[in-house]
């Protein structure tokens, strides 16, 4: 027990340890929060008795979207809108469910379809960043590891850190897109009467919990980037 305490005590004063710990804690909390919220309101059936698929169809029809295909996909909370092939992909717990949670999630994805229809600029920016962030995220850690292997080569490490930073930039660009999609979803749920005044606050809580996962992702990436800067910035100064 003493040896364990002697090992852990120095970590309490180590900024690297805290950045990692906080990043893990934030991501875990956001994931548990969205899952618990979805389960809670996944047990509340909407007053109209319509499914997530039907809600999506009603909203798209009301805003004049007729070129988007709705299809089921495997998994839970894997729902997404694909602007490339105009598909609204709803996960199994949403596609045929009549719960308030399912309605909220389906409406949110339709919010993205509406953004695509009106050429919402932040969504276009996010889409343009996808190939850049894919390349950056794939190269970041290999470049940093190569920099370490080749005697803390600062050029490779810096390029790796810049590549990792593209992930944070992408996540920051994602925030307004997600919040706006939720705002559009709530507006349409109210206008179409899919959810009544008692159900709308429940739908809002589902969407808020989902949005917090994106905020948590930004904070987590920022802390990881900060960790890399602390770690290799110190190494650079020591050299």
XYZ file of N, CA, C and O in Angstrom, residues 7 25 31 34 36 41-42 60 69 72 74 76 79 83 100 102 143 146 200 215 229-230 236-238:
100
model
N 4.006 5.839 -5.357
C 4.004 5.933 -6.811
C 2.979 6.961 -7.303
O 3.235 7.724 -8.243
N -12.198 11.855 -18.255
C -13.384 12.082 -17.419
C -14.472 12.826 -18.195
O -15.656 12.469 -18.124
N -20.549 10.763 -22.658
C -21.086 9.525 -23.221
C -22.156 8.923 -22.311
O -23.230 8.514 -22.777
N -25.445 11.180 -22.445
C -26.305 11.044 -23.621
C -27.000 9.681 -23.632
O -28.179 9.575 -24.001
N -27.798 7.810 -20.949
C -28.828 7.757 -19.901
C -30.039 8.603 -20.286
O -31.190 8.219 -20.026
N -35.829 8.902 -22.019
C -36.910 9.349 -22.888
C -37.172 8.366 -24.021
O -38.107 8.553 -24.798
N -36.371 7.309 -24.061
C -36.643 6.229 -24.993
C -37.780 5.355 -24.508
O -38.293 4.516 -25.252
N -39.473 16.544 -43.457
C -38.899 16.793 -44.785
C -39.979 17.231 -45.767
O -39.751 18.114 -46.598
N -33.332 9.949 -49.102
C -33.796 8.591 -48.784
C -33.519 8.281 -47.314
O -32.419 8.527 -46.820
N -32.446 2.418 -42.574
C -31.968 1.985 -41.257
C -30.491 1.589 -41.316
O -30.013 1.109 -42.348
N -27.214 -0.135 -38.668
C -26.957 -0.886 -37.435
C -26.392 0.031 -36.358
O -25.868 1.105 -36.628
N -26.383 1.797 -32.210
C -27.193 2.676 -31.369
C -26.572 4.065 -31.372
O -25.356 4.213 -31.196
N -26.875 7.492 -35.825
C -27.673 8.236 -36.795
C -26.837 9.334 -37.463
O -26.022 9.991 -36.816
N -24.691 14.043 -46.930
C -25.032 14.965 -48.015
C -24.544 14.500 -49.380
O -25.054 14.952 -50.405
N -40.126 9.551 -27.609
C -39.779 10.967 -27.741
C -38.299 11.109 -28.090
O -37.914 11.959 -28.901
N -36.420 9.019 -29.806
C -36.235 8.675 -31.215
C -36.676 9.813 -32.127
O -36.014 10.120 -33.128
N 3.792 10.499 -37.104
C 4.836 11.513 -37.226
C 5.486 11.816 -35.881
O 6.710 11.966 -35.790
N 7.681 8.888 -34.981
C 8.907 8.923 -35.776
C 9.868 9.983 -35.243
O 11.086 9.776 -35.196
N -41.994 18.507 -25.861
C -40.901 19.306 -26.412
C -39.722 19.468 -25.436
O -38.566 19.349 -25.856
N -19.303 19.107 -27.497
C -18.551 20.041 -26.660
C -17.452 19.291 -25.911
O -16.308 19.756 -25.818
N 1.737 19.689 -26.379
C 2.542 20.912 -26.349
C 3.371 21.003 -25.072
O 4.539 21.410 -25.101
N 2.764 20.612 -23.944
C 3.504 20.594 -22.682
C 4.657 19.602 -22.738
O 5.791 19.927 -22.368
N 11.810 20.279 -25.860
C 12.515 21.198 -26.741
C 13.345 22.191 -25.945
O 14.497 22.482 -26.275
N 12.768 22.702 -24.855
C 13.496 23.669 -24.017
C 14.669 22.998 -23.315
O 15.728 23.590 -23.123
N 14.467 21.727 -22.920
C 15.544 21.013 -22.231
C 16.721 20.745 -23.159
O 17.844 20.602 -22.726
